[in-house]
Tab-separated table of C-alpha atoms and ligand atoms in Angstrom:
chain	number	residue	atom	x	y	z
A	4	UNK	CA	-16.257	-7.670	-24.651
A	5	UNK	CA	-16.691	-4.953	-21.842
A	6	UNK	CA	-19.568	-6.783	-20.056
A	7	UNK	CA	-18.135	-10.115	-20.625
A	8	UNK	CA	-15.392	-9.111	-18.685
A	9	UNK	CA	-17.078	-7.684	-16.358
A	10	UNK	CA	-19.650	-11.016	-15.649
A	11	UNK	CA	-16.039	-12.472	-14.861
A	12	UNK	CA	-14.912	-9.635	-12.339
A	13	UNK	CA	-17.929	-9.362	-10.319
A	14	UNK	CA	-20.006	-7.021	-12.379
A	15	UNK	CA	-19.490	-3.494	-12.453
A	16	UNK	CA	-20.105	-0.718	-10.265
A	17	UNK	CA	-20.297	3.291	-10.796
A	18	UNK	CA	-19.007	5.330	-8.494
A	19	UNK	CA	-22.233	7.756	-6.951
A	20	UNK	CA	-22.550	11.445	-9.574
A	21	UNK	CA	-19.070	10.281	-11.568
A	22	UNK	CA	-18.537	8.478	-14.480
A	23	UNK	CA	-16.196	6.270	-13.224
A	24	UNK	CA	-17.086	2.643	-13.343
A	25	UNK	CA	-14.913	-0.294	-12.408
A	26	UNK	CA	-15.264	-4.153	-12.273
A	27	UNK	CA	-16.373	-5.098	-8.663
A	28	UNK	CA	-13.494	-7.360	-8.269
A	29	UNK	CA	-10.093	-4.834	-7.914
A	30	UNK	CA	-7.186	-5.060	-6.612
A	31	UNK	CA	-5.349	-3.669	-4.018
A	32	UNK	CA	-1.374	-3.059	-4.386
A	33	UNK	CA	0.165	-2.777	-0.985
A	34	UNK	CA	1.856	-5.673	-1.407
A	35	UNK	CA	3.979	-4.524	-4.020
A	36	UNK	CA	6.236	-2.747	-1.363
A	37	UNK	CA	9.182	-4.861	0.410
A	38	UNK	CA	8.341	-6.428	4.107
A	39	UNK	CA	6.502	-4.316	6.479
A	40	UNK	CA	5.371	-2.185	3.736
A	41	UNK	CA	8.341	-0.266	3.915
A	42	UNK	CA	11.039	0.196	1.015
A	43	UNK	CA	11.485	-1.745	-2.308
A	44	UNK	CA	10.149	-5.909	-2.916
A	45	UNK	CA	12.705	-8.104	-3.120
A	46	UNK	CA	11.800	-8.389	-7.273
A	47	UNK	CA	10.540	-5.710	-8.406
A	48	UNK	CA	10.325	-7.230	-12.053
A	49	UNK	CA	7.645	-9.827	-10.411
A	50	UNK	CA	5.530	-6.834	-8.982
A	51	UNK	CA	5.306	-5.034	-12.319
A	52	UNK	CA	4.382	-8.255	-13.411
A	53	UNK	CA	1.435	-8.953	-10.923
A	54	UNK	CA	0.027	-5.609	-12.385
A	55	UNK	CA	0.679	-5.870	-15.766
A	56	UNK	CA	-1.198	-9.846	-15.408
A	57	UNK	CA	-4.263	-7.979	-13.159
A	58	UNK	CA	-4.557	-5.491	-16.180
A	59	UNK	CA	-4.526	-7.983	-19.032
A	60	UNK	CA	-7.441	-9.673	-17.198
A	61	UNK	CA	-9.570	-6.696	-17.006
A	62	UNK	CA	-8.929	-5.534	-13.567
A	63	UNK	CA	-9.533	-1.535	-13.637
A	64	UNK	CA	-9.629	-0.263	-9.989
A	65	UNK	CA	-6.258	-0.225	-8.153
A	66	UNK	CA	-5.945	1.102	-5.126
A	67	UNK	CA	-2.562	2.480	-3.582
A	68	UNK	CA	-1.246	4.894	-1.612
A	69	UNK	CA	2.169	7.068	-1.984
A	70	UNK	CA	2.765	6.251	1.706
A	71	UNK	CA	3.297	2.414	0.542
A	72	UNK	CA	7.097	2.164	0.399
A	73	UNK	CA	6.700	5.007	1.226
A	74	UNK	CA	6.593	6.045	-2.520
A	75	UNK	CA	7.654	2.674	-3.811
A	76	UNK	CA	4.555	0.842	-4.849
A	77	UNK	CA	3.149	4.435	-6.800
A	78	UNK	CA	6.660	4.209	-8.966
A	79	UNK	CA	5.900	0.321	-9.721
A	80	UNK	CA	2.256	1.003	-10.729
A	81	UNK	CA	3.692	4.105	-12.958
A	82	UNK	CA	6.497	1.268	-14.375
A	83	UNK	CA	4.011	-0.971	-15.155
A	84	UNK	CA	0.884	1.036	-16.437
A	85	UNK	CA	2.074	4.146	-17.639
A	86	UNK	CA	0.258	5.680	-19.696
A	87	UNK	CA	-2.739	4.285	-17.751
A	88	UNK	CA	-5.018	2.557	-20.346
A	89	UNK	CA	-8.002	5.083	-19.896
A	90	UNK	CA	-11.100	2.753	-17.973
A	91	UNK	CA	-8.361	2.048	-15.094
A	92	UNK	CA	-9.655	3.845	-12.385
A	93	UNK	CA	-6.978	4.526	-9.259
A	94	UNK	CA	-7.743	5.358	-6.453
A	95	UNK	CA	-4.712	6.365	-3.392
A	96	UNK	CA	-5.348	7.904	-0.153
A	97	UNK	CA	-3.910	10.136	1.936
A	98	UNK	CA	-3.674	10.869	5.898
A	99	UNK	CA	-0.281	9.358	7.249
A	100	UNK	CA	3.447	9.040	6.424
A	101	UNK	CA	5.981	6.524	7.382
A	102	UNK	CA	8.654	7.454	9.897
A	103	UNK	CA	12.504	5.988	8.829
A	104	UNK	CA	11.643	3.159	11.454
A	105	UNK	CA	8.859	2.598	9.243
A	106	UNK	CA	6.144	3.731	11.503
A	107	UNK	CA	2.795	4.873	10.273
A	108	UNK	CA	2.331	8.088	11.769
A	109	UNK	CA	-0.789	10.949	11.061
A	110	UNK	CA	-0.325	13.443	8.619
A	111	UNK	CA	-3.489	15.362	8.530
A	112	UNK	CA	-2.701	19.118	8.710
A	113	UNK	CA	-3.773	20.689	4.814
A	114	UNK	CA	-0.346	21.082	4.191
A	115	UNK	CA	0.898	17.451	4.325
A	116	UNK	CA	-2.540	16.327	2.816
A	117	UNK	CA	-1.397	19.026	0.143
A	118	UNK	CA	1.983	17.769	-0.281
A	119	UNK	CA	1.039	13.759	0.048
A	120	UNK	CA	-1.675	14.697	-3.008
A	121	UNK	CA	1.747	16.136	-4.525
A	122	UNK	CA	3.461	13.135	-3.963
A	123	UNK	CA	0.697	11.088	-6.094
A	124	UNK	CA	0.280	13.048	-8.600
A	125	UNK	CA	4.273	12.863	-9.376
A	126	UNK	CA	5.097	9.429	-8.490
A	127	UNK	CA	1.526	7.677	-10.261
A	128	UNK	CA	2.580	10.054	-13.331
A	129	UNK	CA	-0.639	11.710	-13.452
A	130	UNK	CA	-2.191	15.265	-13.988
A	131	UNK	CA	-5.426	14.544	-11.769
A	132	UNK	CA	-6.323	11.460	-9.189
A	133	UNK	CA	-9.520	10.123	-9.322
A	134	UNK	CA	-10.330	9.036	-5.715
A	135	UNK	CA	-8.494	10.178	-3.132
A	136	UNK	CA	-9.387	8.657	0.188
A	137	UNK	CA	-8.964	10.573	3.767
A	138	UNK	CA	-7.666	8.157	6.011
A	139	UNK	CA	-8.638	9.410	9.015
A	140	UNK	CA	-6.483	8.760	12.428
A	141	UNK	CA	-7.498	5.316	13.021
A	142	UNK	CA	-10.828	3.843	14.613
A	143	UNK	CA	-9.717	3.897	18.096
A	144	UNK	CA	-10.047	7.840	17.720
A	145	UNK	CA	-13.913	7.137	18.143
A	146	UNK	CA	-15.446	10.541	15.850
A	147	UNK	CA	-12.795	12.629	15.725
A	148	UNK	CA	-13.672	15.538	13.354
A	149	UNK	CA	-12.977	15.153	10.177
A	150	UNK	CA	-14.417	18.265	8.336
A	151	UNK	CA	-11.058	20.225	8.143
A	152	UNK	CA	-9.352	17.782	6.688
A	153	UNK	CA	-12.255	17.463	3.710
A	154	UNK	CA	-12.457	20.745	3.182
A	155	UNK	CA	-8.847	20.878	2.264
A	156	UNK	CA	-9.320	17.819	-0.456
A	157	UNK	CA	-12.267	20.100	-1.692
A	158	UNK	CA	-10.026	22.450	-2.373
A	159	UNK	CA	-7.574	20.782	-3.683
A	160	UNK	CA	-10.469	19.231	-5.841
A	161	UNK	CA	-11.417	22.683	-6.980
A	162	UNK	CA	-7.743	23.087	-7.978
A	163	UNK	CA	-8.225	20.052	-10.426
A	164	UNK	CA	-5.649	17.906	-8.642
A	165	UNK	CA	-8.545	15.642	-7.137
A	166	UNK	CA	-11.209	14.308	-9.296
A	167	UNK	CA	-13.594	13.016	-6.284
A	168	UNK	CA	-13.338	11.926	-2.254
A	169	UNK	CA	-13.710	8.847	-0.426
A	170	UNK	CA	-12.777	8.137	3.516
A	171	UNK	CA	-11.286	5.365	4.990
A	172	UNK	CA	-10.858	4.244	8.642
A	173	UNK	CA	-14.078	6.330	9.482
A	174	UNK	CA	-17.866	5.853	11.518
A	175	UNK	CA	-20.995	6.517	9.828
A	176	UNK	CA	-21.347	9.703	11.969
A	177	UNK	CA	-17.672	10.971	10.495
A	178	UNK	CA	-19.245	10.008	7.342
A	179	UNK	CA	-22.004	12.082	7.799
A	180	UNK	CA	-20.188	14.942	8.809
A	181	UNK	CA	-17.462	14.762	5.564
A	182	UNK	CA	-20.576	14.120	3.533
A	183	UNK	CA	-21.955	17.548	4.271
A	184	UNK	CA	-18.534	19.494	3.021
A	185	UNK	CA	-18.431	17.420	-0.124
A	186	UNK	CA	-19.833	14.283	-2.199
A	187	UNK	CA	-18.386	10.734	-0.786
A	188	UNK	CA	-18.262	8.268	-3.398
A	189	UNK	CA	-16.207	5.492	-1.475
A	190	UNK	CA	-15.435	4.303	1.925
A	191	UNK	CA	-12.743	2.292	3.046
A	192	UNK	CA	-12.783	0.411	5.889
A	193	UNK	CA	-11.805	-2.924	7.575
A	194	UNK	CA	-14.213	-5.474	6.836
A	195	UNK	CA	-14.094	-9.442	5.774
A	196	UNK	CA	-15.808	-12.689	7.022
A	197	UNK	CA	-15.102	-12.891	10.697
A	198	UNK	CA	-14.849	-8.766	11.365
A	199	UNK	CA	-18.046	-7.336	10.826
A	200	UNK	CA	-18.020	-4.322	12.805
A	201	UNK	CA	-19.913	-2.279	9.827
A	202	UNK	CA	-22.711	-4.166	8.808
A	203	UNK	CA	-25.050	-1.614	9.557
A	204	UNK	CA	-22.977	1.243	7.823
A	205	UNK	CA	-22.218	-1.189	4.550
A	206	UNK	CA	-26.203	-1.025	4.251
A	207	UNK	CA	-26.695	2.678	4.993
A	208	UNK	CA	-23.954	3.073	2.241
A	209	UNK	CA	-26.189	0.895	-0.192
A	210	UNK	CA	-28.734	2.791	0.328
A	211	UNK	CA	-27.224	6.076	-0.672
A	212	UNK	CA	-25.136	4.372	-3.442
A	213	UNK	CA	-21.544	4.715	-2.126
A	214	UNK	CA	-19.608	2.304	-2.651
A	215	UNK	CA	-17.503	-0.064	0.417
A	216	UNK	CA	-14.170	-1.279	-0.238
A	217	UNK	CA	-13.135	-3.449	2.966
A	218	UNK	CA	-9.891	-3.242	3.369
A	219	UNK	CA	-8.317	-7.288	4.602
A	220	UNK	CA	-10.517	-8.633	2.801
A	221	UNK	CA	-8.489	-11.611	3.137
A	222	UNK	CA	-7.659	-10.981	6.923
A	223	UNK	CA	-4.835	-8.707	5.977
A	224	UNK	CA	-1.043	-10.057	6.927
A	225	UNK	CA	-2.372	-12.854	8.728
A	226	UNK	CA	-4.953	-14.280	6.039
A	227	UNK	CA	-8.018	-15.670	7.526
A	228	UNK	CA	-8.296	-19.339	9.719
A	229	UNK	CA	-11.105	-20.946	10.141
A	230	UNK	CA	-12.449	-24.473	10.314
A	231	UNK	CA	-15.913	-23.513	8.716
A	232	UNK	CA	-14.191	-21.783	6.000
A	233	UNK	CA	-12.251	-24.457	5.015
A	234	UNK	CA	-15.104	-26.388	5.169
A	235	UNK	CA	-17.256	-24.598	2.902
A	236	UNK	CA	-14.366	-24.508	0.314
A	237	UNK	CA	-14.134	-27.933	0.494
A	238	UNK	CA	-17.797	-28.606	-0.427
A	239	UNK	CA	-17.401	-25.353	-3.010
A	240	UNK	CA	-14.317	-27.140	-4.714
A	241	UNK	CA	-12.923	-23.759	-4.329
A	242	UNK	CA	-10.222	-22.159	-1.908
A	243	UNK	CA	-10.419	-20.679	1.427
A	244	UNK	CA	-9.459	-17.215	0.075
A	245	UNK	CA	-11.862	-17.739	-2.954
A	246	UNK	CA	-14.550	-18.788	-0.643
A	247	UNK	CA	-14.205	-14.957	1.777
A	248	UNK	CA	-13.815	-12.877	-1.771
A	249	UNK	CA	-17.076	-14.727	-3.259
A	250	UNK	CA	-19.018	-14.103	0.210
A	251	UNK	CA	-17.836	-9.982	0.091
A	252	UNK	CA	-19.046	-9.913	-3.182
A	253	UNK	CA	-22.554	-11.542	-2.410
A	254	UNK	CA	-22.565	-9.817	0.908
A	255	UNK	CA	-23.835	-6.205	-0.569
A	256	UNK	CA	-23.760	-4.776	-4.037
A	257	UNK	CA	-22.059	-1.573	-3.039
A	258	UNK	CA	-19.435	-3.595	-2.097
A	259	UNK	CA	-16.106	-3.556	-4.622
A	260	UNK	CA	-12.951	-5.391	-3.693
A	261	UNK	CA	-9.210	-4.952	-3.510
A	262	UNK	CA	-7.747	-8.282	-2.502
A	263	UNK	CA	-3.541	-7.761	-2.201
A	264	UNK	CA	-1.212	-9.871	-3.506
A	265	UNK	CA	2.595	-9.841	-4.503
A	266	UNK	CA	2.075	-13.620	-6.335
A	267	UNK	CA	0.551	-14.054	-10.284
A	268	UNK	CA	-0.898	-17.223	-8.432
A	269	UNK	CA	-3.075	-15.687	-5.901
A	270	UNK	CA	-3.791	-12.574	-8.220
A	271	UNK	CA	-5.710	-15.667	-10.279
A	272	UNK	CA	-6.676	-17.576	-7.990
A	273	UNK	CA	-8.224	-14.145	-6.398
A	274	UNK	CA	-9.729	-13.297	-9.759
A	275	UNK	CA	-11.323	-16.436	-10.319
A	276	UNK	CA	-13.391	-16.225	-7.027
A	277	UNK	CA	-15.465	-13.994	-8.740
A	278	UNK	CA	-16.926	-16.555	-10.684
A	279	UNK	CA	-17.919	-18.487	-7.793
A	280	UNK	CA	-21.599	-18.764	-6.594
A	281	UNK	CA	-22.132	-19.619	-2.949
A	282	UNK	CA	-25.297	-21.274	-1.987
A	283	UNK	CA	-27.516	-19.773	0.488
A	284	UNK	CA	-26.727	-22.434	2.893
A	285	UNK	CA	-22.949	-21.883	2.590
A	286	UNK	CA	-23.497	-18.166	3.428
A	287	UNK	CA	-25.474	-19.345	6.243
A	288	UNK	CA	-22.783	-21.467	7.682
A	289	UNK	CA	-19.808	-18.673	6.794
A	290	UNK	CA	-22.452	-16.136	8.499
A	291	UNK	CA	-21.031	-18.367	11.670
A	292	UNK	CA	-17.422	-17.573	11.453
A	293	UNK	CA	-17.937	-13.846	12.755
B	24	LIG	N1	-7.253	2.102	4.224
B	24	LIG	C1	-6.431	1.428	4.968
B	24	LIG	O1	-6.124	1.814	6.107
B	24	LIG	C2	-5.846	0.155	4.430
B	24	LIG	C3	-5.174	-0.724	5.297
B	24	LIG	C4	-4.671	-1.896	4.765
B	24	LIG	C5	-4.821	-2.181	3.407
B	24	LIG	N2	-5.470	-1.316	2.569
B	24	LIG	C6	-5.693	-1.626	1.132
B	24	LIG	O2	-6.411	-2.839	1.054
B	24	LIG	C7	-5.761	-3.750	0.155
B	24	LIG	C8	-6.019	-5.176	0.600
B	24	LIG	O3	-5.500	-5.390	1.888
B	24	LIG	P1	-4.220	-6.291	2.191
B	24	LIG	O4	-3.461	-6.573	0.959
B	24	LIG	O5	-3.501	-5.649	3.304
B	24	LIG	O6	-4.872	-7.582	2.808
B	24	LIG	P2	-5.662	-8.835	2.175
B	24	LIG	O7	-6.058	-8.541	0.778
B	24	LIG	O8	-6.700	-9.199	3.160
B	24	LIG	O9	-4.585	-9.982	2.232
B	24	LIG	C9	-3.308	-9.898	1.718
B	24	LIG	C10	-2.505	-11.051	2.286
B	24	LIG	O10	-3.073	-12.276	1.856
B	24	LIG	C11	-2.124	-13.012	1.071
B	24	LIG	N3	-2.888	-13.584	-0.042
B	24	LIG	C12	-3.466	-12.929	-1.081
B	24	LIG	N4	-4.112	-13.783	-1.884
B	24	LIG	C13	-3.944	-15.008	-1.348
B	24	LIG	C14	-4.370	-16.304	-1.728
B	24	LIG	N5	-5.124	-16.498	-2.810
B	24	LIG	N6	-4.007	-17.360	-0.941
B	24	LIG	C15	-3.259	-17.173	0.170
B	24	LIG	N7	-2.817	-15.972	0.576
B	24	LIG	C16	-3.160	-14.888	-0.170
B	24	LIG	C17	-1.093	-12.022	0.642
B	24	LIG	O11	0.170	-12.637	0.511
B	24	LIG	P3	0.870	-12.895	-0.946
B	24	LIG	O12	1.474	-11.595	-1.359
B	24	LIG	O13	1.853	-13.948	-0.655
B	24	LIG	O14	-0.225	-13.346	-1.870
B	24	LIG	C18	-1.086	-11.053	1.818
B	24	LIG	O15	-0.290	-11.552	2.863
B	24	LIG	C19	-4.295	-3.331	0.214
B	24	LIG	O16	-3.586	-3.762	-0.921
B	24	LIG	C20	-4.410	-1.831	0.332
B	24	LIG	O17	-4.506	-1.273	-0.959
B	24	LIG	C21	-5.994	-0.151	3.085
């Protein structure tokens, strides 16, 4: 039943010295918030519903974070899937806040990391988290240290509150440097057809077996446009947004999607691109579109 399900969703993946292991095909639930990420949806019923519909069709990685709403989109996942069946792996991260003009602003000293791991733990309704990503500044930063902040999800790790740490927003050389303070089992970063700024770190992640979990997969609030893509959905009988989510997935094995939706339609039509086999002359032709 397990591996059936998983065939369906991508495969599965385990994350590097845990034993977590999630279908490849997630999803990711900052949509659930109202406009601009910021505050409640218009109907909340229909976001507990998206989950509750990802769930039934054996979708176990979510990933969040408490500064979505801020705090809104934690209490809908808690409305919906508390208690968490026990395979559903989610993962939150941590690193900013929202301002009451709903700016995204940095919140990296150990004692808002502290209190934003806090802020999980009581809004998810759980004990422990078991990824918590650093988001680190933002790319523009360049390498901007990032070993103080680590060491204070170590501890916090220590303390129990943290199961295991992932980055997101980060270079290879910031991964390099987190990696030496503790284990890395996940990064986050931006990635999808036609932004392809990490190739070269997705396969130096392979290699070590951490897993990449691009983040606008889709394109983000402005979902990818392209000619080619529609193209190759066209002779794929499949959709645009099918057409990037099967490409991630053939793109590298250590790769594990969160596509974000607030609609049950695009949470199946999302789900169903798993299924879909590209040809290696498609890939060649979506290879273009960067
Ligand atoms: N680490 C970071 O800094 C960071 C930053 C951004 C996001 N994230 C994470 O990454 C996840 C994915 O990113 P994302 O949700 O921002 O972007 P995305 O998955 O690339 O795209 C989401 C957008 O595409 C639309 N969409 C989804 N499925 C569709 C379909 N089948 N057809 C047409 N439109 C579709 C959604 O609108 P509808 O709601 O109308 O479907 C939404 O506007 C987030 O949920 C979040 O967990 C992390």
């Amino acid at each position: 039943m397990h591996s059936a399900r998983s065939a369906a969703l991508g495969g599965s993946f385990t994350f590097l010295g845990t034993n977590l292991t999630v279908n490849r095909m997630g999803y990711g639930a900052m949509q659930l918030a109202g406009p601009h990420v910021f505050g409640p949806p218009k109907d909340p019923d229909a976001a507990v519903a998206v989950l509750k519909e990802a769930i039934a069709s054996g979708v176990d990685h979510i990933d969040t974070s408490d500064f979505y709403g801020p705090h809104v989109t934690n209490q809908i996942i808690k409305r919906a899937l508390h208690p968490y069946p026990k395979n559903v792996v989610i993962v939150t991260k941590v690193g900013a806040k929202r301002g009451a003009d709903a700016s995204w602003n940095r919140a990296e000293s150990p004692e808002e990391l502290r209190s934003a791991v806090d802020d999980n733990l009581r809004n998810l309704g759980l004990e422990s988290l078991d990824v918590v990503n650093m988001r680190v500044g933002h790319l523009a930063l360049g390498d901007a240290p990032v070993r103080a902040h680590v060491e204070t999800l170590l501890e916090l790790k220590r303390e129990g509150k943290i199961k295991h740490v992932g980055l997101s927003n980060v270079t290879a050389k910031q991964f390099a440097e987190a990696r030496a303070v503790t284990e890395i089992v996940c990064v986050q970063n931006q990635y999808n057809l036609a932004h392809r700024g990490d190739d070269a770190f997705i396969a130096e992640l392979a290699k070590n077996g951490v897993a990449y979990v691009p983040f606008f997969p889709l394109g983000g609030f402005t979902p990818l446009q392209s000619s080619t893509l529609s193209e190759v959905a066209a002779a794929a009988e499949s959709t645009p947004m099918q057409v990037a989510l099967a490409w991630l997935l053939q793109r590298s094995p250590n790769i594990l999607l969160i596509p974000g939706t607030s609609s049950i339609g695009h949470l199946r039509e999302n789900l169903a691109a798993a299924k879909l086999e590209l040809s290696p002359k498609m890939i060649e032709r979506l290879d273009t579109i960067a």
